[in-house]
Coordinates of C-alpha atoms and ligand atoms in Angstrom, one line a residue:
X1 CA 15.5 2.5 -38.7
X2 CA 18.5 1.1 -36.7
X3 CA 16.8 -2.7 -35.0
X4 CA 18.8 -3.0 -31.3
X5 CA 18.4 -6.8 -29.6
X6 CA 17.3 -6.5 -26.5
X7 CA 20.9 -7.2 -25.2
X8 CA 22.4 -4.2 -27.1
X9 CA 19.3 -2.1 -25.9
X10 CA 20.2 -3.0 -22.0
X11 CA 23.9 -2.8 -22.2
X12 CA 23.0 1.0 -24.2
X13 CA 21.0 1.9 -21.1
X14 CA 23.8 0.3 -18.8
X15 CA 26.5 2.5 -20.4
X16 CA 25.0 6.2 -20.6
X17 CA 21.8 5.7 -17.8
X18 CA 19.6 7.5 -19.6
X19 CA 18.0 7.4 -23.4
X20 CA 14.7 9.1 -22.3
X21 CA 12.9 12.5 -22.6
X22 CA 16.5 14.5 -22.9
X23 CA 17.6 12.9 -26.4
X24 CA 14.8 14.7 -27.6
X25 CA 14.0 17.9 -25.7
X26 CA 18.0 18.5 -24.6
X27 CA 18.5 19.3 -28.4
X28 CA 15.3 21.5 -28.6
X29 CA 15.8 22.8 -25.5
X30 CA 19.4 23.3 -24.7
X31 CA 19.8 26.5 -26.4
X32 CA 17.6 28.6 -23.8
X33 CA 20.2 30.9 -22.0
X34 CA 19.3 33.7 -19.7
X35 CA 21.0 36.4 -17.3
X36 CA 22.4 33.4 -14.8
X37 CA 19.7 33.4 -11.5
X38 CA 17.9 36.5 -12.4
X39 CA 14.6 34.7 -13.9
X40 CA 11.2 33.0 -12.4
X41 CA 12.1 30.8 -9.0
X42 CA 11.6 27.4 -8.9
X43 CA 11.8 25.4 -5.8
X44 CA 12.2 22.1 -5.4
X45 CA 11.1 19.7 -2.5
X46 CA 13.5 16.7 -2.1
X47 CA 17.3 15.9 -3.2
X48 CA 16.6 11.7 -4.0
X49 CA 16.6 10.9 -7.8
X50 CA 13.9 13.0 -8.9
X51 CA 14.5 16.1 -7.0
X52 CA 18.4 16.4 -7.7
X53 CA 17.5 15.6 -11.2
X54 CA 15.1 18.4 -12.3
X55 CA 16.7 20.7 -10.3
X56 CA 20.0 19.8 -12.6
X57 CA 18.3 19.9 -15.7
X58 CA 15.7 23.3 -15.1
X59 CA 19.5 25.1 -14.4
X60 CA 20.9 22.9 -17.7
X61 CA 17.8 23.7 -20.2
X62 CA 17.4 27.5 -18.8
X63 CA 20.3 28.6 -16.7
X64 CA 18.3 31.9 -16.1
X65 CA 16.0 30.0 -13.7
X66 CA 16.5 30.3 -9.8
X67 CA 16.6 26.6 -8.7
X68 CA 16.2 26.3 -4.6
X69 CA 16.2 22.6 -3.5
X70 CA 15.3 22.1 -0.4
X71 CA 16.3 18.7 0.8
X72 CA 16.1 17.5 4.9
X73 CA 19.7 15.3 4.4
X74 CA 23.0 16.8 3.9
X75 CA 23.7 14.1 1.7
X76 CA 21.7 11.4 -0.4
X77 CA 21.9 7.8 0.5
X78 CA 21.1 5.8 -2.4
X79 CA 18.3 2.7 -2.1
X80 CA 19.5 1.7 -5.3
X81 CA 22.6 -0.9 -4.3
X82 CA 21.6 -0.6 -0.6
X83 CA 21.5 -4.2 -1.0
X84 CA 24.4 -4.8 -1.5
X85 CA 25.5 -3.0 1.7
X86 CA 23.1 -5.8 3.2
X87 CA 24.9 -8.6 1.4
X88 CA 28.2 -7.7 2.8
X89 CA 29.1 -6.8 -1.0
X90 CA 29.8 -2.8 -0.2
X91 CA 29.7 -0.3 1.9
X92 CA 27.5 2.9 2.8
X93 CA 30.0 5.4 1.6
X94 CA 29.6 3.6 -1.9
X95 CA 26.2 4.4 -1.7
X96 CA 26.5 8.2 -0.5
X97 CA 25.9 10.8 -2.5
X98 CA 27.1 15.1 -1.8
X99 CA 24.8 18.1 -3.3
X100 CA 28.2 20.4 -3.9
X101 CA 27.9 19.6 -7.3
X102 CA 24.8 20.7 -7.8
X103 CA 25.4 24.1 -5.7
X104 CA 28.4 24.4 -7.0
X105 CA 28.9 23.6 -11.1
X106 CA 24.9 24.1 -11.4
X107 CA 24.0 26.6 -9.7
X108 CA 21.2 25.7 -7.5
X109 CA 20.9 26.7 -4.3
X110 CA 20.8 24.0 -1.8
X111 CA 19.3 24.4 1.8
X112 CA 19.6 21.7 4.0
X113 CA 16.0 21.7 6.1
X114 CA 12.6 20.2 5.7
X115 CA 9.4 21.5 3.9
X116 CA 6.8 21.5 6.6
X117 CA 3.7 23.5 4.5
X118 CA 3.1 24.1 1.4
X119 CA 0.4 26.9 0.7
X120 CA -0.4 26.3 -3.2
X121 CA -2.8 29.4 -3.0
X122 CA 0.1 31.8 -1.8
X123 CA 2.7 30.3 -4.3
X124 CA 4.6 29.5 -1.2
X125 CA 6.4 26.5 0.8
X126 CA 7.0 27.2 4.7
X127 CA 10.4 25.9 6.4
X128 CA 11.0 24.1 9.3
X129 CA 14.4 25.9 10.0
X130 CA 12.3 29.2 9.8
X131 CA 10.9 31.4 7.0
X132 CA 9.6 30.9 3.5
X133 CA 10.1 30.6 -0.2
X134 CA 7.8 31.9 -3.0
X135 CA 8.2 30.8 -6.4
X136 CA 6.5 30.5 -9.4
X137 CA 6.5 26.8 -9.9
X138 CA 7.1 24.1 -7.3
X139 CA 8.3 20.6 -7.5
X140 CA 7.9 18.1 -5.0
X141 CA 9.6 14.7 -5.3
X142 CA 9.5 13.7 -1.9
X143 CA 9.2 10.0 -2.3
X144 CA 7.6 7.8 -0.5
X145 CA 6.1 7.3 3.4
X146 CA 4.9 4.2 4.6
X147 CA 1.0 3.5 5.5
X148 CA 2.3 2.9 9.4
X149 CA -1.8 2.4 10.7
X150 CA -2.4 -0.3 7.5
X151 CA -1.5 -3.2 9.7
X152 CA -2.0 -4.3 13.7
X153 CA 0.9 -3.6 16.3
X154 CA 3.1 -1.7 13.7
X155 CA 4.4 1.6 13.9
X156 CA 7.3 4.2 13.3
X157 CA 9.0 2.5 16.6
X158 CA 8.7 -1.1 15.9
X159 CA 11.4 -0.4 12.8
X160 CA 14.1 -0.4 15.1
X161 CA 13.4 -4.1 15.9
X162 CA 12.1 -4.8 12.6
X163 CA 13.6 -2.7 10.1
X164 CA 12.1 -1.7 6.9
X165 CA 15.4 -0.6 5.4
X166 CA 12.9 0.8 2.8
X167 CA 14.8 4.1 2.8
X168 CA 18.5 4.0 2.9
X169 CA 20.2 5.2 5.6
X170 CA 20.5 4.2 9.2
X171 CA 17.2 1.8 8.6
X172 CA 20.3 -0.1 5.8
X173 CA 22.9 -0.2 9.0
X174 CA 20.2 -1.9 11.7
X175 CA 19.2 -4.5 9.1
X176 CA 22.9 -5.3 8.4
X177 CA 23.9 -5.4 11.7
X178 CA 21.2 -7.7 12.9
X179 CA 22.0 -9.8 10.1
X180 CA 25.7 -9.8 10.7
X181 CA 24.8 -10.9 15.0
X182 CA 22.6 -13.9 13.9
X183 CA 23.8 -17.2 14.7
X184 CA 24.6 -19.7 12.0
X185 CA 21.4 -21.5 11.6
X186 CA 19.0 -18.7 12.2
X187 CA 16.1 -17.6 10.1
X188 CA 15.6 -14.5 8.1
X189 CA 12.3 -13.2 7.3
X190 CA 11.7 -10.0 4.4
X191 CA 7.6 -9.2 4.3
X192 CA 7.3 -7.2 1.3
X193 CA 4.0 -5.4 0.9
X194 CA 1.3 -5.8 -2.3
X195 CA 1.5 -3.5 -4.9
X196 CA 1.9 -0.3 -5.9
X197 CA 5.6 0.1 -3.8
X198 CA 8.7 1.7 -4.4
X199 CA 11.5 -0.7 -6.9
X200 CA 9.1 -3.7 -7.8
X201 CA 11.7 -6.2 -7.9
X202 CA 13.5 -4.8 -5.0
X203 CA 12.7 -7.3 -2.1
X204 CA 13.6 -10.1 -4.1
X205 CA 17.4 -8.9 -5.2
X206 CA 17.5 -8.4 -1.0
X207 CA 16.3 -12.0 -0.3
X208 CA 19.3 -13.2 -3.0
X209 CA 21.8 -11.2 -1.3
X210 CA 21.5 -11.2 2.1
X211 CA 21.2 -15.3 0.9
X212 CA 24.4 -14.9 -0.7
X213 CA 26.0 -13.8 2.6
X214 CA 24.4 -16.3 4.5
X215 CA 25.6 -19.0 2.4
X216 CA 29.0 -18.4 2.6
X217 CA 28.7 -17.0 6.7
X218 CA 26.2 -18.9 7.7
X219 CA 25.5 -21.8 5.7
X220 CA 22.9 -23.4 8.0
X221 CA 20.6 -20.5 8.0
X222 CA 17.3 -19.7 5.6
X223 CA 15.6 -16.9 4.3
X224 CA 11.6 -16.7 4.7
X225 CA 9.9 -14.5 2.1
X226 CA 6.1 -13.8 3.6
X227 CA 4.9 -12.1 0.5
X228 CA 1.5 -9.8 0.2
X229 CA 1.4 -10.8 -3.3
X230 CA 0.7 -13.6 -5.4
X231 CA 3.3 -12.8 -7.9
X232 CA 6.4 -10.9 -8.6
X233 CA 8.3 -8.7 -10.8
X234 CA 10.7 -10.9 -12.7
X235 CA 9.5 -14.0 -10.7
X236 CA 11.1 -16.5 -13.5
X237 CA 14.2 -15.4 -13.3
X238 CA 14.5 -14.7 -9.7
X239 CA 13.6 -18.5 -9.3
X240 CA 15.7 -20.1 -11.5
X241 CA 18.7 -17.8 -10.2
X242 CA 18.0 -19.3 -6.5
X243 CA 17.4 -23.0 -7.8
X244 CA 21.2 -23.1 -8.9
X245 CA 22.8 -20.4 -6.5
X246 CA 20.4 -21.1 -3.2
X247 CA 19.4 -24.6 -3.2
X248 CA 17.1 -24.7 -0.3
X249 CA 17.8 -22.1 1.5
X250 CA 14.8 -19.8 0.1
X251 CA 11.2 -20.5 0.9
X252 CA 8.8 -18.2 -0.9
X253 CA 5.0 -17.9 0.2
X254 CA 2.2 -16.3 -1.8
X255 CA -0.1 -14.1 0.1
X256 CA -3.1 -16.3 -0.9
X257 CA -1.0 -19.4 0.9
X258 CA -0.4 -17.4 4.2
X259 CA 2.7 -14.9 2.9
X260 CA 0.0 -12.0 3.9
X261 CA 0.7 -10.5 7.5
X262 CA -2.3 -9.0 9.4
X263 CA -0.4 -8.5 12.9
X264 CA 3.0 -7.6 13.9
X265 CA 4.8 -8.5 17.0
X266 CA 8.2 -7.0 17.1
X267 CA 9.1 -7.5 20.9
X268 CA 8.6 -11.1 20.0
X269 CA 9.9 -11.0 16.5
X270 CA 6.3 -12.7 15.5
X271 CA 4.4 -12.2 12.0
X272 CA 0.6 -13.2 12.5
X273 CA -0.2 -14.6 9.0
X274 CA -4.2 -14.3 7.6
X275 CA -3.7 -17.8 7.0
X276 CA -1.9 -20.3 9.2
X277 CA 0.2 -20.3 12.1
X278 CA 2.6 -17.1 13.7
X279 CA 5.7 -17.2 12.7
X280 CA 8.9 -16.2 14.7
X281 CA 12.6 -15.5 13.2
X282 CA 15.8 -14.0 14.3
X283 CA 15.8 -11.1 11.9
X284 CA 12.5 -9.8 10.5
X285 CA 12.6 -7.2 7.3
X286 CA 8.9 -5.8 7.7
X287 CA 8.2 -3.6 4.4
X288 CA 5.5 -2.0 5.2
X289 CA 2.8 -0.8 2.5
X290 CA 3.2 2.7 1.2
X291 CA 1.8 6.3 -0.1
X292 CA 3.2 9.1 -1.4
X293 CA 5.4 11.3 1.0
X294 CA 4.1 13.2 3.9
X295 CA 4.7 16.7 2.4
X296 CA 2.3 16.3 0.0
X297 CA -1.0 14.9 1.8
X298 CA -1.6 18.4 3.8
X299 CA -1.1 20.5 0.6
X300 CA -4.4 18.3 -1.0
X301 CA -1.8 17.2 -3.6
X302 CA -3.2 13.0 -3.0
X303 CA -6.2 11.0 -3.8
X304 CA -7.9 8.8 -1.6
X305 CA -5.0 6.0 -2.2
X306 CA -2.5 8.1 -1.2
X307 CA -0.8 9.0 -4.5
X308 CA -0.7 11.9 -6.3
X309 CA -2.4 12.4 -10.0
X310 CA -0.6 14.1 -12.3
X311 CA -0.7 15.4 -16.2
X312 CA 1.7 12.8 -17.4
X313 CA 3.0 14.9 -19.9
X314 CA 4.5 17.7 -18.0
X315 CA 3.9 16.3 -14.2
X316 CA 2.2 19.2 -13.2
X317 CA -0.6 18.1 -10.5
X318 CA -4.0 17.9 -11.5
X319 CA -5.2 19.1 -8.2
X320 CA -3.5 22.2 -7.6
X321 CA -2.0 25.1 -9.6
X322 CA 2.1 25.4 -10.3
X323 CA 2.9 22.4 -8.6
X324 CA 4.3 19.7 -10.2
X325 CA 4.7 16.0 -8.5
X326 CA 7.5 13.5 -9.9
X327 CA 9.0 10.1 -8.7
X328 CA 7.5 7.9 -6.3
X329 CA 4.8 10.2 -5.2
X330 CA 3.3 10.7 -8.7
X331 CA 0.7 8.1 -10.7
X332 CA 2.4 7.5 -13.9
X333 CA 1.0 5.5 -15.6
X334 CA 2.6 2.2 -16.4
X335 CA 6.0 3.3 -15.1
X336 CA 7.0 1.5 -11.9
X337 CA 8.2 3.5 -8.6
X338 CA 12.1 3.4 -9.7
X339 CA 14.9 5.6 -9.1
X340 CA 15.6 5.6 -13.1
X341 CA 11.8 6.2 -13.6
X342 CA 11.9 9.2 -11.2
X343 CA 15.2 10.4 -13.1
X344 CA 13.1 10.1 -16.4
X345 CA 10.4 12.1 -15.4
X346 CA 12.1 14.3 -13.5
X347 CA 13.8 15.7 -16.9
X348 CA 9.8 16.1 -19.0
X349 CA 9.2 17.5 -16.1
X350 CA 11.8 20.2 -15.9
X351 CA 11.3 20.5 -20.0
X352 CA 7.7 21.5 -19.4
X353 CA 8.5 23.9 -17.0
X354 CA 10.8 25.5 -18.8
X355 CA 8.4 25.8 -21.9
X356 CA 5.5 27.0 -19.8
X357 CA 7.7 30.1 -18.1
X358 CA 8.8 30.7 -21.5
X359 CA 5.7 30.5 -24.0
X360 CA 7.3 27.6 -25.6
X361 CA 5.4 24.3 -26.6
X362 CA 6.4 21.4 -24.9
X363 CA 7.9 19.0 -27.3
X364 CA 6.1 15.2 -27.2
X365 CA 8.0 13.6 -24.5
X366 CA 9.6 9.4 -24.0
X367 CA 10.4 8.3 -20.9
X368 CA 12.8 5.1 -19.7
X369 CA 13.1 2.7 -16.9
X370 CA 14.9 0.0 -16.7
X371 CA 15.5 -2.1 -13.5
X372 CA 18.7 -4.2 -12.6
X373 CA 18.6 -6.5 -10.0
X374 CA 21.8 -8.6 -8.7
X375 CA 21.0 -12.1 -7.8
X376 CA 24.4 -12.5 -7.0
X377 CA 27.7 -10.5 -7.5
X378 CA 28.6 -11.5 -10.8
X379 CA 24.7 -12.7 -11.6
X380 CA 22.3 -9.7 -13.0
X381 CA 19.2 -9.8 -14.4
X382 CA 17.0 -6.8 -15.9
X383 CA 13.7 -5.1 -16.9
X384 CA 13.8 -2.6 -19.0
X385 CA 10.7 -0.6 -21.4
X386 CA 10.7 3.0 -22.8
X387 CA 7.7 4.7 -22.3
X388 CA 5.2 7.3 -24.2
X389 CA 2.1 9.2 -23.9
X390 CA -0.8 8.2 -25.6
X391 CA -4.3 9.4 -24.9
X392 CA -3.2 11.3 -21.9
X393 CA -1.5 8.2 -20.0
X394 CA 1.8 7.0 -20.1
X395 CA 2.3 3.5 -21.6
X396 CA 4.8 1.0 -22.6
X397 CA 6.3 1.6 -26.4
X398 CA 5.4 -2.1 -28.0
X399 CA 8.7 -4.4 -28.6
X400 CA 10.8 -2.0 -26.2
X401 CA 13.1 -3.6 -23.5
X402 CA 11.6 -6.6 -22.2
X403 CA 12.5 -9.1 -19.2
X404 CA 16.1 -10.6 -19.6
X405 CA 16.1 -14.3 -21.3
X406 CA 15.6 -17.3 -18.9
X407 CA 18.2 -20.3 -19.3
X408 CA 21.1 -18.4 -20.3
X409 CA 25.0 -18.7 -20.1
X410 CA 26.4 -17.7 -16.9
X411 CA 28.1 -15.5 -19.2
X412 CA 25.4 -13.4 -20.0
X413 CA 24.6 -13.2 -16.4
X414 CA 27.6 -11.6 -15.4
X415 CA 27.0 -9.2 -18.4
X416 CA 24.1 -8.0 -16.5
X417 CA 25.9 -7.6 -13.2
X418 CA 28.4 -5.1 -15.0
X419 CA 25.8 -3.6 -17.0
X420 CA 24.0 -2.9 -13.3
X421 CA 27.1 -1.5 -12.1
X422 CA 27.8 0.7 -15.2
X423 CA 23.8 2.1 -14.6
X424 CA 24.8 2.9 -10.8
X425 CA 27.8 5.2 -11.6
X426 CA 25.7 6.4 -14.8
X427 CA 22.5 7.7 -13.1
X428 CA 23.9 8.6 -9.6
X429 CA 26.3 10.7 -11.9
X430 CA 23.3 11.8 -14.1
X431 CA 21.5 12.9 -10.8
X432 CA 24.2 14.8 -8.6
X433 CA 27.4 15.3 -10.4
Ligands
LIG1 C1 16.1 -1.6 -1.7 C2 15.8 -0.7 -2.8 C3 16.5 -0.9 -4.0 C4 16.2 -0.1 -5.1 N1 16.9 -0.3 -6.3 C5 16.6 0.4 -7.3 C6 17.3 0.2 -8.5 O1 18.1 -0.6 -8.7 N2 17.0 1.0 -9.6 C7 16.0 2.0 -9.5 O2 15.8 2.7 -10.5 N3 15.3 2.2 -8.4 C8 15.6 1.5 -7.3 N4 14.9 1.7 -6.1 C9 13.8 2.7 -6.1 C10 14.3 4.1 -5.9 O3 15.1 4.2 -4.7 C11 13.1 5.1 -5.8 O4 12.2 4.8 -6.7 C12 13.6 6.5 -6.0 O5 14.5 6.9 -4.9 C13 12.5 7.5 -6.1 O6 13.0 8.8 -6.3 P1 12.1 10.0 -5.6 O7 12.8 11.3 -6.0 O8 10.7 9.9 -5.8 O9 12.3 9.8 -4.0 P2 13.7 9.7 -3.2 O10 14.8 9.3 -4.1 O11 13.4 8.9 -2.0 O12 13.9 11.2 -2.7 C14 13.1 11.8 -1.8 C15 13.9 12.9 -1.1 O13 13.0 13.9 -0.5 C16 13.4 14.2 0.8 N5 12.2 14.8 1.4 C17 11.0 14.2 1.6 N6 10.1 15.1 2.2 C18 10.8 16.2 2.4 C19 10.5 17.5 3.0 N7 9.2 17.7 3.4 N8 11.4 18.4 3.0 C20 12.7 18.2 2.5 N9 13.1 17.0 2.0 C21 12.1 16.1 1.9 C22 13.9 12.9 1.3 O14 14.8 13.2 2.4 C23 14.6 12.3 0.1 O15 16.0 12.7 0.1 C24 15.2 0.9 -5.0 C25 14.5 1.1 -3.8 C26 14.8 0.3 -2.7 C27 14.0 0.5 -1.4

């Protein structure tokens, strides 16, 4: 048995995107070949990591299978180094990504329109553009919606004033633009919500560079964080990265010490704490808590917390027949809500399908995450684990990944920023080219 260190394992992951379920069932499964289009349907609801992903890989593992995705975008905006679009660091073309690969060297059809039923007792989804499509399995990856009645005086229209930028796109423009109007001196405020949300560490690499802007724009400004939780992923690191980069100009409060928002006031850019005074700031980034996406509440595809349950060994739900949910949406055990988690699954799940339509057994799947973050441009930090099922449930492999070092060289740091970089073109490549 080859032994990786953990920096060999990261810079591994970095470098080809994705270890996970395909090592294995690629080889097993790779052979299948088929009259091109002419076999069971499968469609596909959503075109973000998950979505794009199976629909690539059912075509790639069984090119007989007829693979409709039906995504509401003509394009897909990546979340995933959407902050650095708000830190100044790139911009929203570098984060764009077309379908034509997908319709064209894959061969899945692509319609650009919205899901607005889905009848899992007529095997059938209904279109918003008009019409329907049957098929013989479904897969929904729609991602996630937010929970807009979880907290006073906010709602869908109060994100124009205080954007959530929690889905890239024009939410990623407002925020930047707000940020890129405020006076020197001003005051910054990101609200992220408790757990579960989508990308963990997520708000935090957003507070370090939007910081990063400010200090070099507009040095007499500071950065608020009013947090729901009492702890964060890679909090350690995140800390000792703004100690030496941001001295002083981020304040972090636990939700326990007043971080936890019960009322919103966006005409007045005001965030009513449970504990404590109202606070008011120039620019407020209100993430507001979350469930799975819209699509799939109607269909009875949730439970009562919004997410949907799931066989975590083939993704198919555990509600209702020949659907299966991945990404976001799905409980997955101990993976978190990540756009390489969502790639992962997205491939077991296309595996499984492909096995089930063709009276095959599902080989035992793995499953990989790991999550950069960028504390600054040349300053990365990571979490990484690979994953497998036991009793039913997915859970961490023992000794896998790991949290990157504390009280490193600046060396290894900027490592990590290249590494995160190297992931980017790897997965977005992995997903939709
Ligand atoms: C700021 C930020 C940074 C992040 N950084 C990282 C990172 O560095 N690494 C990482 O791994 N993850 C990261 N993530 C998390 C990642 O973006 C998500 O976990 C990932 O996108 C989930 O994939 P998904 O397929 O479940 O949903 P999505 O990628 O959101 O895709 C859902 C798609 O479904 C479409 N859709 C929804 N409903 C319908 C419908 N009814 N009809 C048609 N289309 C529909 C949507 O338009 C969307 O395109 C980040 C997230 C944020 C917010």
């Amino acid at each position: 048995m080859i032994k990786l260190s953990r920096r060999k394992f990261i810079r591994l992951l970095g470098a080809t995107g994705t270890v996970s379920a395909l090592g294995t069932l690629g080889v097993t499964l790779g052979g299948c070949s088929g009259k091109p289009g002419a076999g069971p349907r499968v469609v596909v609801v959503g075109g973000g990591f998950g979505g794009a992903t199976c629909a690539k890989y059912l075509r790639r593992f069984n090119p007989s299978i007829q693979v409709t995705l039906v995504e509401r975008n003509a394009s897909f905006v990546t979340c995933p180094f959407s902050n650095t679009v708000l830190g100044g660091l790139q911009d929203m073309d570098s984060i764009q990504h077309s379908y034509d690969a997908l319709r064209m060297q894959h061969g899945v059809k692509v319609l650009q329109d919205q899901v607005t039923a889905i009848d899992p007792a007529g095997n059938r989804v209904t279109l918003q553009g008009g019409g329907e499509l049957e098929y013989d399995r479904l897969v929904v990856s729609p991602g996630i919606d937010f929970r807009w009645d979880s907290i006073e005086g906010l709602d869908e229209s109060t994100s124009d004033t205080i954007p959530h930028a929690w889905k890239a796109g024009p939410q990623t423009i407002t925020l930047r633009s707000q940020l890129e109007t405020m006076a020197d001196g001003g005051v910054v405020i990101i609200a992220p919500p408790d757990n579960p949300f989508r990308c963990p560490p997520g708000p935090y690499e957003r507070a370090s560079l939007i910081v990063n802007y400010l200090k070099t724009y507009k040095p007499r400004s500071k950065l608020l964080i009013l947090d729901a939780k009492d702890k964060f992923s890679k909090q350690g690191l995140f800390m000792q990265a703004w100690e030496q980069l941001y001295p002083g100009m981020i304040e972090w409060v636990k939700g326990s010490d007043g971080g936890k928002i019960y009322r919103v006031d966006a005409a007045n850019r005001t965030l009513h704490p449970e504990i404590g005074d109202p606070v008011t700031a120039d620019v407020i980034n209100f993430i507001p808590p979350q469930q799975a996406g819209a699509i799939v509440h109607a269909a009875g595809l949730v439970n009562a917390d919004g997410w949907c349950p799931v066989d975590q060994r083939t993704f198919a739900s555990t509600l209702q027949p020949n659907i299966h949910v991945i990404g976001d949406a799905s409980i997955a055990g101990k993976m978190p809500k990540s756009g390489f988690a969502a790639n992962s699954q997205a491939k077991v799940c296309a595996a499984a399908i492909v096995s089930e339509l063709g009276g095959t057994a599902m080989p035992d799947p793995s499953y990989v995450n790991t999550c950069y973050s960028l504390v600054a441009p040349d300053y990365g930090i990571s979490v990484a684990a690979v994953y497998r099922l036991q009793d039913g449930k997915i859970v961490k492999v023992e000794g896998s990944g790991g949290v990157s070092p504390m009280d490193v060289p600046a060396e290894y740091r900027r490592d990590e920023a290249r590494y995160a970089r190297g992931w980017y073109q790897s997965i977005t490549q992995d997903a939709f080219g």
